[in-house]
Tab-separated table of C-alpha atoms in Angstrom:
chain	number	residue	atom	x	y	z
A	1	UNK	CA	-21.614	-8.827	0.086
A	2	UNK	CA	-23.321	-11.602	-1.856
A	3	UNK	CA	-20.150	-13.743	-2.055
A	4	UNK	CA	-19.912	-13.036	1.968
A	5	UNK	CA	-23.694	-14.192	2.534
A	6	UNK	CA	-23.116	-17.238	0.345
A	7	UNK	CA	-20.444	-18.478	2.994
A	8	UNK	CA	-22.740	-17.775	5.405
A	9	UNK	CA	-25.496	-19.529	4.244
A	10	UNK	CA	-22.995	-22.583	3.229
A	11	UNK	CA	-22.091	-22.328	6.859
A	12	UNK	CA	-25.781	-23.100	7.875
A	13	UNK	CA	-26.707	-19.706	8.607
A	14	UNK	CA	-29.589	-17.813	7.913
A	15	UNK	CA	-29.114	-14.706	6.002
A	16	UNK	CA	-32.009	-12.443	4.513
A	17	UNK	CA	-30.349	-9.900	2.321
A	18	UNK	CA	-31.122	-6.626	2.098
A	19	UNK	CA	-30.719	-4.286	-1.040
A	20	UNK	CA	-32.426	-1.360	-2.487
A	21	UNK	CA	-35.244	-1.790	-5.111
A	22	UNK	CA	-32.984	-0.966	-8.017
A	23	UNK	CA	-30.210	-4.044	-7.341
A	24	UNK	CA	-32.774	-6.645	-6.345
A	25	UNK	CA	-34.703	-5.943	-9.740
A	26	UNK	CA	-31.364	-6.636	-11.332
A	27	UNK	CA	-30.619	-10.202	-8.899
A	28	UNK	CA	-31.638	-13.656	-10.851
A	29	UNK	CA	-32.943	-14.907	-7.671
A	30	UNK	CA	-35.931	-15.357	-5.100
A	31	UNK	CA	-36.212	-16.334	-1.167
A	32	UNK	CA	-34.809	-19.948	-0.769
A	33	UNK	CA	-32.890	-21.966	0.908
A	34	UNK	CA	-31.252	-20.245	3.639
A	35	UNK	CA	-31.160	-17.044	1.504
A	36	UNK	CA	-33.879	-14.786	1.239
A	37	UNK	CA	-33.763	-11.229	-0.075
A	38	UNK	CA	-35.587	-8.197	0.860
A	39	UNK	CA	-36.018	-4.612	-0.779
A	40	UNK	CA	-35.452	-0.893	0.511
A	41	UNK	CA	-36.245	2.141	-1.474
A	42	UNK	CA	-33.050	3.761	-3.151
A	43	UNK	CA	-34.738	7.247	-2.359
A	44	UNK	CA	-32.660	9.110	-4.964
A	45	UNK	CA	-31.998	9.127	-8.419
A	46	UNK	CA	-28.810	7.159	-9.806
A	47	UNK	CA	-27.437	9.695	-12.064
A	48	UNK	CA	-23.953	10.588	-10.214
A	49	UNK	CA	-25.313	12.555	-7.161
A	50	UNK	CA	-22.383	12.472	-4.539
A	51	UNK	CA	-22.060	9.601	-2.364
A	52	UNK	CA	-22.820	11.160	0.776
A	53	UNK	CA	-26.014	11.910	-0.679
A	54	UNK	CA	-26.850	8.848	-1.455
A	55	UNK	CA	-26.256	7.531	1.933
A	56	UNK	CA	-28.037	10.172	3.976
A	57	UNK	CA	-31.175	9.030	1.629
A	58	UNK	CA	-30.996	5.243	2.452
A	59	UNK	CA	-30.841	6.446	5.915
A	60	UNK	CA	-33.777	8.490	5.566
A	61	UNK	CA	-35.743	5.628	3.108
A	62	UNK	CA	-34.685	2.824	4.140
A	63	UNK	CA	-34.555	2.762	8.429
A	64	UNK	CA	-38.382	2.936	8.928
A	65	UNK	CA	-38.194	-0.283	7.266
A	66	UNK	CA	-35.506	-1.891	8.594
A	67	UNK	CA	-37.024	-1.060	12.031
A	68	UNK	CA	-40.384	-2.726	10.957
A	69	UNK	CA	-39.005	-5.396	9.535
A	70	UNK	CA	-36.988	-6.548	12.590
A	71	UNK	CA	-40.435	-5.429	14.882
A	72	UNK	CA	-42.307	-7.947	12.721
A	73	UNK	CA	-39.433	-10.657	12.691
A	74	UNK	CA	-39.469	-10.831	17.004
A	75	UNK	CA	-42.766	-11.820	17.186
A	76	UNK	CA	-41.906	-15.403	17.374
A	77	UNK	CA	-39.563	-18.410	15.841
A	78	UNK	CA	-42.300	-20.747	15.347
A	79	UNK	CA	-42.597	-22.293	11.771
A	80	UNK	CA	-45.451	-21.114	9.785
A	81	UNK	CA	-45.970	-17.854	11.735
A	82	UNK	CA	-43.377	-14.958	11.943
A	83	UNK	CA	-39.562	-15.141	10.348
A	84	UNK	CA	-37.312	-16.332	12.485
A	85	UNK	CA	-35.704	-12.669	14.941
A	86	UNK	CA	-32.986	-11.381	13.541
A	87	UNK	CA	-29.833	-11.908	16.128
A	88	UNK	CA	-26.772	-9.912	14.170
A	89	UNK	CA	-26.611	-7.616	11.643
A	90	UNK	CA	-23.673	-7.004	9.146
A	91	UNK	CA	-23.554	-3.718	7.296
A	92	UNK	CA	-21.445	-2.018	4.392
A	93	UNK	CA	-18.787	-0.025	6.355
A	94	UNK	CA	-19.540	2.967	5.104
A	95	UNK	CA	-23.328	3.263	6.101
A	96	UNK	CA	-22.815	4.097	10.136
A	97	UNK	CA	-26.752	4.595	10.394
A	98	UNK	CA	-27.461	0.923	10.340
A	99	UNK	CA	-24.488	0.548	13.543
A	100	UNK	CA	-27.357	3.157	15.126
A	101	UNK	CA	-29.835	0.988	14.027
A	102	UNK	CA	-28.485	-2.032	15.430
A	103	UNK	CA	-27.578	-0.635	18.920
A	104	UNK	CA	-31.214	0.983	19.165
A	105	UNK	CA	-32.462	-2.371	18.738
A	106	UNK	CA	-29.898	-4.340	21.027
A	107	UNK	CA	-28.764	-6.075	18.293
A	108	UNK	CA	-24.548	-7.236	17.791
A	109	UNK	CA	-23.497	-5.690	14.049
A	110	UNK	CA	-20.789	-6.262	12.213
A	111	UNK	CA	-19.244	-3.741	9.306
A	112	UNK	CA	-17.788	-5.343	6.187
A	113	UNK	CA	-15.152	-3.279	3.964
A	114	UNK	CA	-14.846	-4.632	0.602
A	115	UNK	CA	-11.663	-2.246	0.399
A	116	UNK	CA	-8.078	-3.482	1.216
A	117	UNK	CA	-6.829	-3.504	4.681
A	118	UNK	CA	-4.152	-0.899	3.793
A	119	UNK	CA	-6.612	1.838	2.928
A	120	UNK	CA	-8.665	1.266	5.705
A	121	UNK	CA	-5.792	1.605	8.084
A	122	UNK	CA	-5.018	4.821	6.010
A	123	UNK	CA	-9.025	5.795	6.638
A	124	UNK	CA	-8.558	5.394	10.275
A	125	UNK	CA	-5.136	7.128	10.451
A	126	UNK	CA	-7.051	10.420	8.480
A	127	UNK	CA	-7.051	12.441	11.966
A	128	UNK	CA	-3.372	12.084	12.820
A	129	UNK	CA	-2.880	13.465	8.793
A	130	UNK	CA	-4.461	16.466	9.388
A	131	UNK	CA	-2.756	16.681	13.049
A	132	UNK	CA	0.628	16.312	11.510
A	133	UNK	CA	-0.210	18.723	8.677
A	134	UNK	CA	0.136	16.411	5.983
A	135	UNK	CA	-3.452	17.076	5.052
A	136	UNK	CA	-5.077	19.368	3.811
A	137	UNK	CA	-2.633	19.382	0.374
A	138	UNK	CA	-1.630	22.891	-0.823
A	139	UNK	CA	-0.533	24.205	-4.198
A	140	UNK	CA	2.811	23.705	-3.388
A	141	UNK	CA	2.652	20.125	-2.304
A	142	UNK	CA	5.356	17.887	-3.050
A	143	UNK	CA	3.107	15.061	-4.319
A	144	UNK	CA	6.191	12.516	-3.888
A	145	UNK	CA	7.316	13.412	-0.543
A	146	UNK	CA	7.166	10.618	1.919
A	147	UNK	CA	4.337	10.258	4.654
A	148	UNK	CA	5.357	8.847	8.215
A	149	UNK	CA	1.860	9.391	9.373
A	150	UNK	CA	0.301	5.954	8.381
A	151	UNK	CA	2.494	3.524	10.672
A	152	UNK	CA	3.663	0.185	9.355
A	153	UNK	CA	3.553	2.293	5.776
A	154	UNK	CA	6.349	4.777	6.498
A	155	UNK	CA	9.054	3.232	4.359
A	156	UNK	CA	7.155	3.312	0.953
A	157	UNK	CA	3.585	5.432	1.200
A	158	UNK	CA	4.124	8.749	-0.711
A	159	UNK	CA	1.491	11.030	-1.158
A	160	UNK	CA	0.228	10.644	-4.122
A	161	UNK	CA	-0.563	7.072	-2.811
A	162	UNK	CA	-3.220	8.389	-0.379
A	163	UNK	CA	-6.661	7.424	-1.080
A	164	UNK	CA	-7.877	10.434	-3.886
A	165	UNK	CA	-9.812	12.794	-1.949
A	166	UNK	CA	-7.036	13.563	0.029
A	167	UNK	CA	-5.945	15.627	-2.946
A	168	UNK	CA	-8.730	18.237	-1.448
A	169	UNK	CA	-7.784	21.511	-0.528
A	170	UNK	CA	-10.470	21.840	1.766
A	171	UNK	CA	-11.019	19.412	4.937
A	172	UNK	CA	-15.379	20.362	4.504
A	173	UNK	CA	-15.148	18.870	1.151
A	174	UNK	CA	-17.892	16.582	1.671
A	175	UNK	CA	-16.343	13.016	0.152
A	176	UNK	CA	-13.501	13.664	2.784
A	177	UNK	CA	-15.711	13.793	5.810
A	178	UNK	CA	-17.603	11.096	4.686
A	179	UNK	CA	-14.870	8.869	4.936
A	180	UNK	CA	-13.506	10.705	8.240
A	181	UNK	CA	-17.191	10.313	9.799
A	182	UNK	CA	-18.103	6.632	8.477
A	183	UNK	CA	-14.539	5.092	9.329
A	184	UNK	CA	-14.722	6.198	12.864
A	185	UNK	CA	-17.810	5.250	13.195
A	186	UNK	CA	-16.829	1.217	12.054
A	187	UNK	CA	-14.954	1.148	15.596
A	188	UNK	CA	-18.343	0.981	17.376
A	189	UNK	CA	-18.970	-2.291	15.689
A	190	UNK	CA	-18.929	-5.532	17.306
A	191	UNK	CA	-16.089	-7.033	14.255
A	192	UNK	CA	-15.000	-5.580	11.767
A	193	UNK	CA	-15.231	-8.399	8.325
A	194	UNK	CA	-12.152	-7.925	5.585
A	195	UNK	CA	-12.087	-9.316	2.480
A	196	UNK	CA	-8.036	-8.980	2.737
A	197	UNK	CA	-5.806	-12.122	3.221
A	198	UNK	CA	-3.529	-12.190	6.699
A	199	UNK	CA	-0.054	-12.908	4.981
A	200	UNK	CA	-0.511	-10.074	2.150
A	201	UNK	CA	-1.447	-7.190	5.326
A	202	UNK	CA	-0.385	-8.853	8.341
A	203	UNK	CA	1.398	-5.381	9.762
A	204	UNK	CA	-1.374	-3.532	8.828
A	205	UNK	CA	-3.726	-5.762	10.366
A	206	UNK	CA	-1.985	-5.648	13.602
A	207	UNK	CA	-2.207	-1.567	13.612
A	208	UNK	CA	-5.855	-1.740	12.495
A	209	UNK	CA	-6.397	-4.042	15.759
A	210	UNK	CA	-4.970	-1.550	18.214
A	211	UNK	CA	-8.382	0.158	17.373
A	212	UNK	CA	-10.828	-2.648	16.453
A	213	UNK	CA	-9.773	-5.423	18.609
A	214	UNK	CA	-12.371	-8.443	16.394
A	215	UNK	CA	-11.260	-8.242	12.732
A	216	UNK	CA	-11.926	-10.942	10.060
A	217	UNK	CA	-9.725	-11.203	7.146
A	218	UNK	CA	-11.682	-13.993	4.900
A	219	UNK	CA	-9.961	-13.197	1.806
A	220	UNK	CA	-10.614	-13.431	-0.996
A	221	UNK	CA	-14.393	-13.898	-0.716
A	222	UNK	CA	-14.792	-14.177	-4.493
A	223	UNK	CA	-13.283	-17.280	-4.465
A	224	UNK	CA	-14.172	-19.006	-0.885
A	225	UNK	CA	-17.784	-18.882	-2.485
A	226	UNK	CA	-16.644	-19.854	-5.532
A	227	UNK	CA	-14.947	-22.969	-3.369
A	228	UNK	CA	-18.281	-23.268	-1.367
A	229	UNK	CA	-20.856	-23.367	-3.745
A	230	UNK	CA	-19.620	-24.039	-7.433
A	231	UNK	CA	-21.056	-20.645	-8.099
A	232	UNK	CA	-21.208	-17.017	-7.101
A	233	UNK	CA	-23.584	-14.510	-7.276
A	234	UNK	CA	-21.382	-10.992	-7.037
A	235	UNK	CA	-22.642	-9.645	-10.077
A	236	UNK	CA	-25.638	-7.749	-11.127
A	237	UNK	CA	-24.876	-7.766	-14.618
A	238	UNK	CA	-24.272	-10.048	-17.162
A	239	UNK	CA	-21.283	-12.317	-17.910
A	240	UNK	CA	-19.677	-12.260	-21.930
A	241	UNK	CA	-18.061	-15.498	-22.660
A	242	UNK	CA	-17.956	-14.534	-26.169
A	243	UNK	CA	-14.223	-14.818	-26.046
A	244	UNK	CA	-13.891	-18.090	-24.747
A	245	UNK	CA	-12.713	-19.416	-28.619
A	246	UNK	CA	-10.586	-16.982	-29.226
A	247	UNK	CA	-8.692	-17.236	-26.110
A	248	UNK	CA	-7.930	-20.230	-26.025
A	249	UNK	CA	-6.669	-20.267	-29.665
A	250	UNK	CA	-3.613	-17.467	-28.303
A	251	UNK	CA	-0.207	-18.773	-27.343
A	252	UNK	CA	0.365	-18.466	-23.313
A	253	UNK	CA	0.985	-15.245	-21.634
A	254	UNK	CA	0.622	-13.302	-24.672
A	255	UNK	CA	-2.861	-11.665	-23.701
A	256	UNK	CA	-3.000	-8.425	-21.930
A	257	UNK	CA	-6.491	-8.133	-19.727
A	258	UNK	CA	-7.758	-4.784	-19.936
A	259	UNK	CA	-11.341	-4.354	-17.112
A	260	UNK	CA	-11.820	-1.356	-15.403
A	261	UNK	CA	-15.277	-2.808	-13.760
A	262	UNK	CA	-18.621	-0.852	-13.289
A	263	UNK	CA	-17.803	2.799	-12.688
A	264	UNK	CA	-14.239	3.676	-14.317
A	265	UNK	CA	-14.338	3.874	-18.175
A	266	UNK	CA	-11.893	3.912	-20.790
A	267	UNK	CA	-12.208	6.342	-23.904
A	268	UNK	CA	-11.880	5.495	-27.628
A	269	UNK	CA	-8.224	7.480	-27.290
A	270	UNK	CA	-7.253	5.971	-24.689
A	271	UNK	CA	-8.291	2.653	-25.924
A	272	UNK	CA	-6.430	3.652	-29.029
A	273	UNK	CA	-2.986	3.843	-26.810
A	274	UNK	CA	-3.051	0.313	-25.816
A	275	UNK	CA	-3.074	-0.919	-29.867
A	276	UNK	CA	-0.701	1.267	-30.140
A	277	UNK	CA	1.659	-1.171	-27.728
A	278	UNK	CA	1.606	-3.790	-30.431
A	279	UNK	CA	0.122	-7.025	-27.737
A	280	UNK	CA	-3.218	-8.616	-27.946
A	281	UNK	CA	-5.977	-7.488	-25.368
A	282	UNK	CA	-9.482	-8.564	-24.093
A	283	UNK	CA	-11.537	-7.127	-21.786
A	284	UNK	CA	-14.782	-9.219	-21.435
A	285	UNK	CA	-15.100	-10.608	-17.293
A	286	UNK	CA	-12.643	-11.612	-14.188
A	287	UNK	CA	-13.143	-15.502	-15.357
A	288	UNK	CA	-10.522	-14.034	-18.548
A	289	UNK	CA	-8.049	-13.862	-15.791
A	290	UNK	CA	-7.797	-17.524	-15.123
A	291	UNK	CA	-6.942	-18.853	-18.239
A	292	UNK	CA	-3.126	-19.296	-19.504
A	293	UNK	CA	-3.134	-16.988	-22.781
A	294	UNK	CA	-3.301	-14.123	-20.322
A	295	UNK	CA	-0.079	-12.926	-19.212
A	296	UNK	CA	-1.180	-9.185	-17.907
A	297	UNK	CA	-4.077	-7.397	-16.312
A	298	UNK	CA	-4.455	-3.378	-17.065
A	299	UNK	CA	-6.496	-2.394	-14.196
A	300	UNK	CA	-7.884	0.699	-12.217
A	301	UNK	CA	-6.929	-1.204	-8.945
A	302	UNK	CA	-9.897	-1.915	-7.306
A	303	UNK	CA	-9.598	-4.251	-4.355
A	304	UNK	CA	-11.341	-6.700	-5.875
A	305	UNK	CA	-9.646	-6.831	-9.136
A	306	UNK	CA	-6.394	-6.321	-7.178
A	307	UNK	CA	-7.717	-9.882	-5.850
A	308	UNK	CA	-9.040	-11.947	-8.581
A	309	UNK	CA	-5.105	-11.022	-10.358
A	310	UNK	CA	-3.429	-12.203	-7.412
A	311	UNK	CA	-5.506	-15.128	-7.224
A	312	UNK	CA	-4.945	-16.168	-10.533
A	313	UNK	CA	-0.724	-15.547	-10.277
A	314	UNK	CA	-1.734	-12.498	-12.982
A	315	UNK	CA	1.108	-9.435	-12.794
A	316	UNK	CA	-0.850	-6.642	-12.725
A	317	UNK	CA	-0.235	-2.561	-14.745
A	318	UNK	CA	-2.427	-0.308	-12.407
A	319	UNK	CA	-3.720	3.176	-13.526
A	320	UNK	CA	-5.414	4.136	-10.877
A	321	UNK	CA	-8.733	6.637	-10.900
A	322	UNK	CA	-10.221	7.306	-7.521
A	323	UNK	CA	-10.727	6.776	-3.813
A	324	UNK	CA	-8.662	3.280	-2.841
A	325	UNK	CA	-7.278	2.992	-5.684
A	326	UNK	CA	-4.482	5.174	-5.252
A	327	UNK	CA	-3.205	3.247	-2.226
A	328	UNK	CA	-3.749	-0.241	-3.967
A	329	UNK	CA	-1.615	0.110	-6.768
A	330	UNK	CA	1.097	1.531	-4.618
A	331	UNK	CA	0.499	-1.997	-2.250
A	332	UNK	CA	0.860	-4.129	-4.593
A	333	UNK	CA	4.308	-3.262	-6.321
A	334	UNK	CA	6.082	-6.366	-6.092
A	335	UNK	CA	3.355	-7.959	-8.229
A	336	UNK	CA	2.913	-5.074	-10.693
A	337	UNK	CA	3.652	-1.916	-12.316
A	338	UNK	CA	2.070	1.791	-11.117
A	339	UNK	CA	1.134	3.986	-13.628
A	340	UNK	CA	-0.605	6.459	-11.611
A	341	UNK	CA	-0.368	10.450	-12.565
A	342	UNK	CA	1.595	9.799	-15.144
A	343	UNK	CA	-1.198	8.068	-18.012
A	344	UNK	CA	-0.186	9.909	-21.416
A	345	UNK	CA	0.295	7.680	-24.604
A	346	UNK	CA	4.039	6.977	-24.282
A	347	UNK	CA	3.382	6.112	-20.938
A	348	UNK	CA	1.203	4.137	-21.722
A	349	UNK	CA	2.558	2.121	-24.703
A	350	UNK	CA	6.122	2.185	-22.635
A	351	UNK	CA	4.655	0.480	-19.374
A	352	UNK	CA	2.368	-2.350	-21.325
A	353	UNK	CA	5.279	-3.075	-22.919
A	354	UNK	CA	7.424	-3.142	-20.143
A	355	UNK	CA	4.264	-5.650	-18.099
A	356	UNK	CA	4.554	-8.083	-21.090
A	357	UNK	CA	7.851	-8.583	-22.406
A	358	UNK	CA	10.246	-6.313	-20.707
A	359	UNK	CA	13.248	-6.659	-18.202
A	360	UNK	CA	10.996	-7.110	-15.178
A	361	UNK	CA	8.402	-9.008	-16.415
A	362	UNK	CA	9.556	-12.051	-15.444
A	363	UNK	CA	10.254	-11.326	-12.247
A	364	UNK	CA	6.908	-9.839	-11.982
A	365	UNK	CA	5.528	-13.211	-13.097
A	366	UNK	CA	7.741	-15.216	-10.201
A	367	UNK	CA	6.055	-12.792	-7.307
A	368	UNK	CA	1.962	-12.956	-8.510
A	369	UNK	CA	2.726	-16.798	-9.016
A	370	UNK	CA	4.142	-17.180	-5.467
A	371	UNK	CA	1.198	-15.076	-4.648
A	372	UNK	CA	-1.324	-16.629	-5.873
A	373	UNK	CA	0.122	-19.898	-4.095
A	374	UNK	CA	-0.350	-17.872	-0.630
A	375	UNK	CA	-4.032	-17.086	-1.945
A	376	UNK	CA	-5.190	-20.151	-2.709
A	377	UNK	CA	-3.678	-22.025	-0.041
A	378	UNK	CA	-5.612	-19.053	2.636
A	379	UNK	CA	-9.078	-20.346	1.338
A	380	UNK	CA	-8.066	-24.309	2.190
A	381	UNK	CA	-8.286	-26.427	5.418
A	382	UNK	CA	-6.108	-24.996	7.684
A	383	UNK	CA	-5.380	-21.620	5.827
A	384	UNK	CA	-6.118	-18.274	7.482
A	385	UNK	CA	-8.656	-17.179	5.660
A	386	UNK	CA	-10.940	-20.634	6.343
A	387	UNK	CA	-9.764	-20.431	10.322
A	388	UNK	CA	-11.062	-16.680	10.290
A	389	UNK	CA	-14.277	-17.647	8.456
A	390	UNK	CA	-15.151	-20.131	10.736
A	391	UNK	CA	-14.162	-18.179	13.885
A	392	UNK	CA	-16.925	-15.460	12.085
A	393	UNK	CA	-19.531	-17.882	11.570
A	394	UNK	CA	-18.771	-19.698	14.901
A	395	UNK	CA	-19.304	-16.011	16.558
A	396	UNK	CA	-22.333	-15.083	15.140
A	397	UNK	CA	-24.246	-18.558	15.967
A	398	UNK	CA	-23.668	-18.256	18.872
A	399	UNK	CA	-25.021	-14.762	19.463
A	400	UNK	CA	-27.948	-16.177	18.092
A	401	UNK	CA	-28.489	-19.068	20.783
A	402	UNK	CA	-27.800	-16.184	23.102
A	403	UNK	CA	-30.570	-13.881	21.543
A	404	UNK	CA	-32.933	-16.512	20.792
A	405	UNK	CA	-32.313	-18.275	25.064
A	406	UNK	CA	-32.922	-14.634	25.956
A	407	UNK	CA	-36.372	-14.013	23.889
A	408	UNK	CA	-37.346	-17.874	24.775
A	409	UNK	CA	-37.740	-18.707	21.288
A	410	UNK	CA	-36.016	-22.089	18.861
A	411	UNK	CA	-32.832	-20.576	17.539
């Protein structure tokens, strides 16, 4: 989201950005520019209460002040006095409660899903599961039988590869109807913004369209900002460049990157299986992808990770823990290996192996390095992912000469 409101703001936009207490404590940076940044109270603790908890307390928290803040924002345009009004709103896709929000205050709002296009379209195609039967799983579920319910997926989505709390038994399990309830919800939105690139999920695109007409794939945000503005604030931690020396003392492609980001985390064992492979490993930051000692990425398959390794021409082994995950590392096969469900130490040990120096490793090599060529060449003049952006940014201005002409005030 950061990355997204730096383009924005490059764009000549003005973006105020709104996070709860807890992040903005954690954000090197203050109102300027065309950025300014705003707090919410979390209104719950952050020691692993379920998601859908969270969410229902950010709605509770956090609307009373949204609400004030745009009442106190329409006032007037005039410098010196009241911000300028706020004329469009973009939200995480998974909080519907600021889409009610933003139609009780006549106000165009757009949802952004960090996730991959695939898993969205698997989201949205959650009702026709459970009216084909395929979901709820049972006992006696063949976990490697073939799903025809997810169209444009048919030929290779099994079902282990659905997104993990599918797995329920029950269809009241709350993470499931979260996910039912919030995707739905996204097709209220005026556009729908994808960090996804159009030549990686072009059929999937087209299916998610037959239900939200406006989408926006601007992939890979990470490094459009990057392009943009020499710089990019997506973190909220701390970068380690400690291993800048010592990487670039290691012959090429001999480096195995090991980052399973903020919430996944590996255990002393299972750290203990990848030495036992024999290769070299790091696992500091996503900059470690970029430079040529690396030759592998061992990663839980996150979107964005999927990303930064496809960027960077990086063949990926994916071991895959939780909600999109599943679906990613399935996605992504040409340009890596899928080790999900099957994780023990000879698994393990076997498929590193097999990422770095076996039969299909070069070929794996051939496909993220034409990959990354499709990437980079998305973010450039004339690439799909700068024609989208600026059809975005072109969209929102001018719903905000239209709000502004219709409140008489300067846009």
């Amino acid at each position: 989201m950061l990355g997204l409101s730096e383009l924005f703001t490059t764009a000549g936009l003005r973006v105020t950005f709104i996070t709860t207490e807890h992040n903005l404590r954690k954000l090197p940076t203050s109102s300027a520019g065309y950025m300014s940044f705003r707090a919410v109270p979390d209104g719950h603790d952050r020691s692993g209460r379920h998601i859908g908890a969270r969410v229902e307390s950010l709605r509770v928290h956090a609307t009373p002040v949204l609400r004030a803040m745009q009442m106190g924002s329409c006032g007037g345009g005039d410098e010196g006095s009241s911000p300028p009004p706020v004329t469009c709103a973009v939200t995480d896709g998974i909080m519907s409660f600021l889409i009610d929000l933003a139609e009780e205050l006549v106000i165009p709002v757009f949802c952004f899903r960090a996730i991959s296009a695939c898993c969205l379209w698997s989201f949205l195609c959650l009702p026709r599961l459970i009216e084909d039967g395929v979901l709820p799983f049972h006992d006696e579920t063949d976990m490697d039988e073939r799903i025809q319910s997810v169209p444009g997926m048919e030929g290779f989505l099994r079902r282990r590869d659905l997104p993990s709390f599918c797995r329920t038994k029950e269809l009241a399990d709350p993470t499931f109807q979260l996910h039912l309830i919030e995707t739905q919800a996204a097709i209220r939105c005026s556009g729908l913004i994808l960090n996804t690139l159009d030549p990686l999920e072009s059929t999937v695109l087209s299916h998610i369209r037959s239900q939200i007409p406006n989408v926006y794939p601007i992939c890979p945000i990470h490094a459009a900002a990057i392009k943009s503005t020499s710089t990019c604030m997506g973190s909220l931690r701390d970068v380690d460049r400690s291993c800048k020396e010592w990487l670039d003392a290691q012959p090429p492609k001999s480096i195995v990157y090991v980052s399973f980001e903020s919430i996944a985390v590996m255990s002393r064992d299972q750290l203990l299986e990848l030495v036992n492979s024999g290769q070299r490993f790091c696992g500091p930051r996503t900059e470690v992808l970029s430079y040529a000692a690396v030759g592998g990425f061992l990663t839980h398959s996150g979107w964005n990770s999927t990303l930064e390794s496809m960027f960077e021409g990086v063949p990926m082994l994916c071991w895959p823990f939780f909600t999109d995950q599943q679906i990613n590392s399935r996605y992504v096969s040409e340009v890596g290996l899928d080790m999900k469900d099957t994780c023990d130490r000879v698994t393990v040990e076997r498929m590193v192996r097999e990422l770095m120096e076996g039969v299909r490793s070069d070929c794996l090599r051939r496909s993220a390095v034409a990959m990354a060529e499709k990437a980079k060449g998305s973010v450039g003049e004339g690439g799909s992912s700068c024609v989208e952006l600026k059809r975005l940014v072109n969209n929102i201005r001018s719903i905000g000469t239209r709000e502004c002409q219709s409140r008489h005030l300067k846009p």
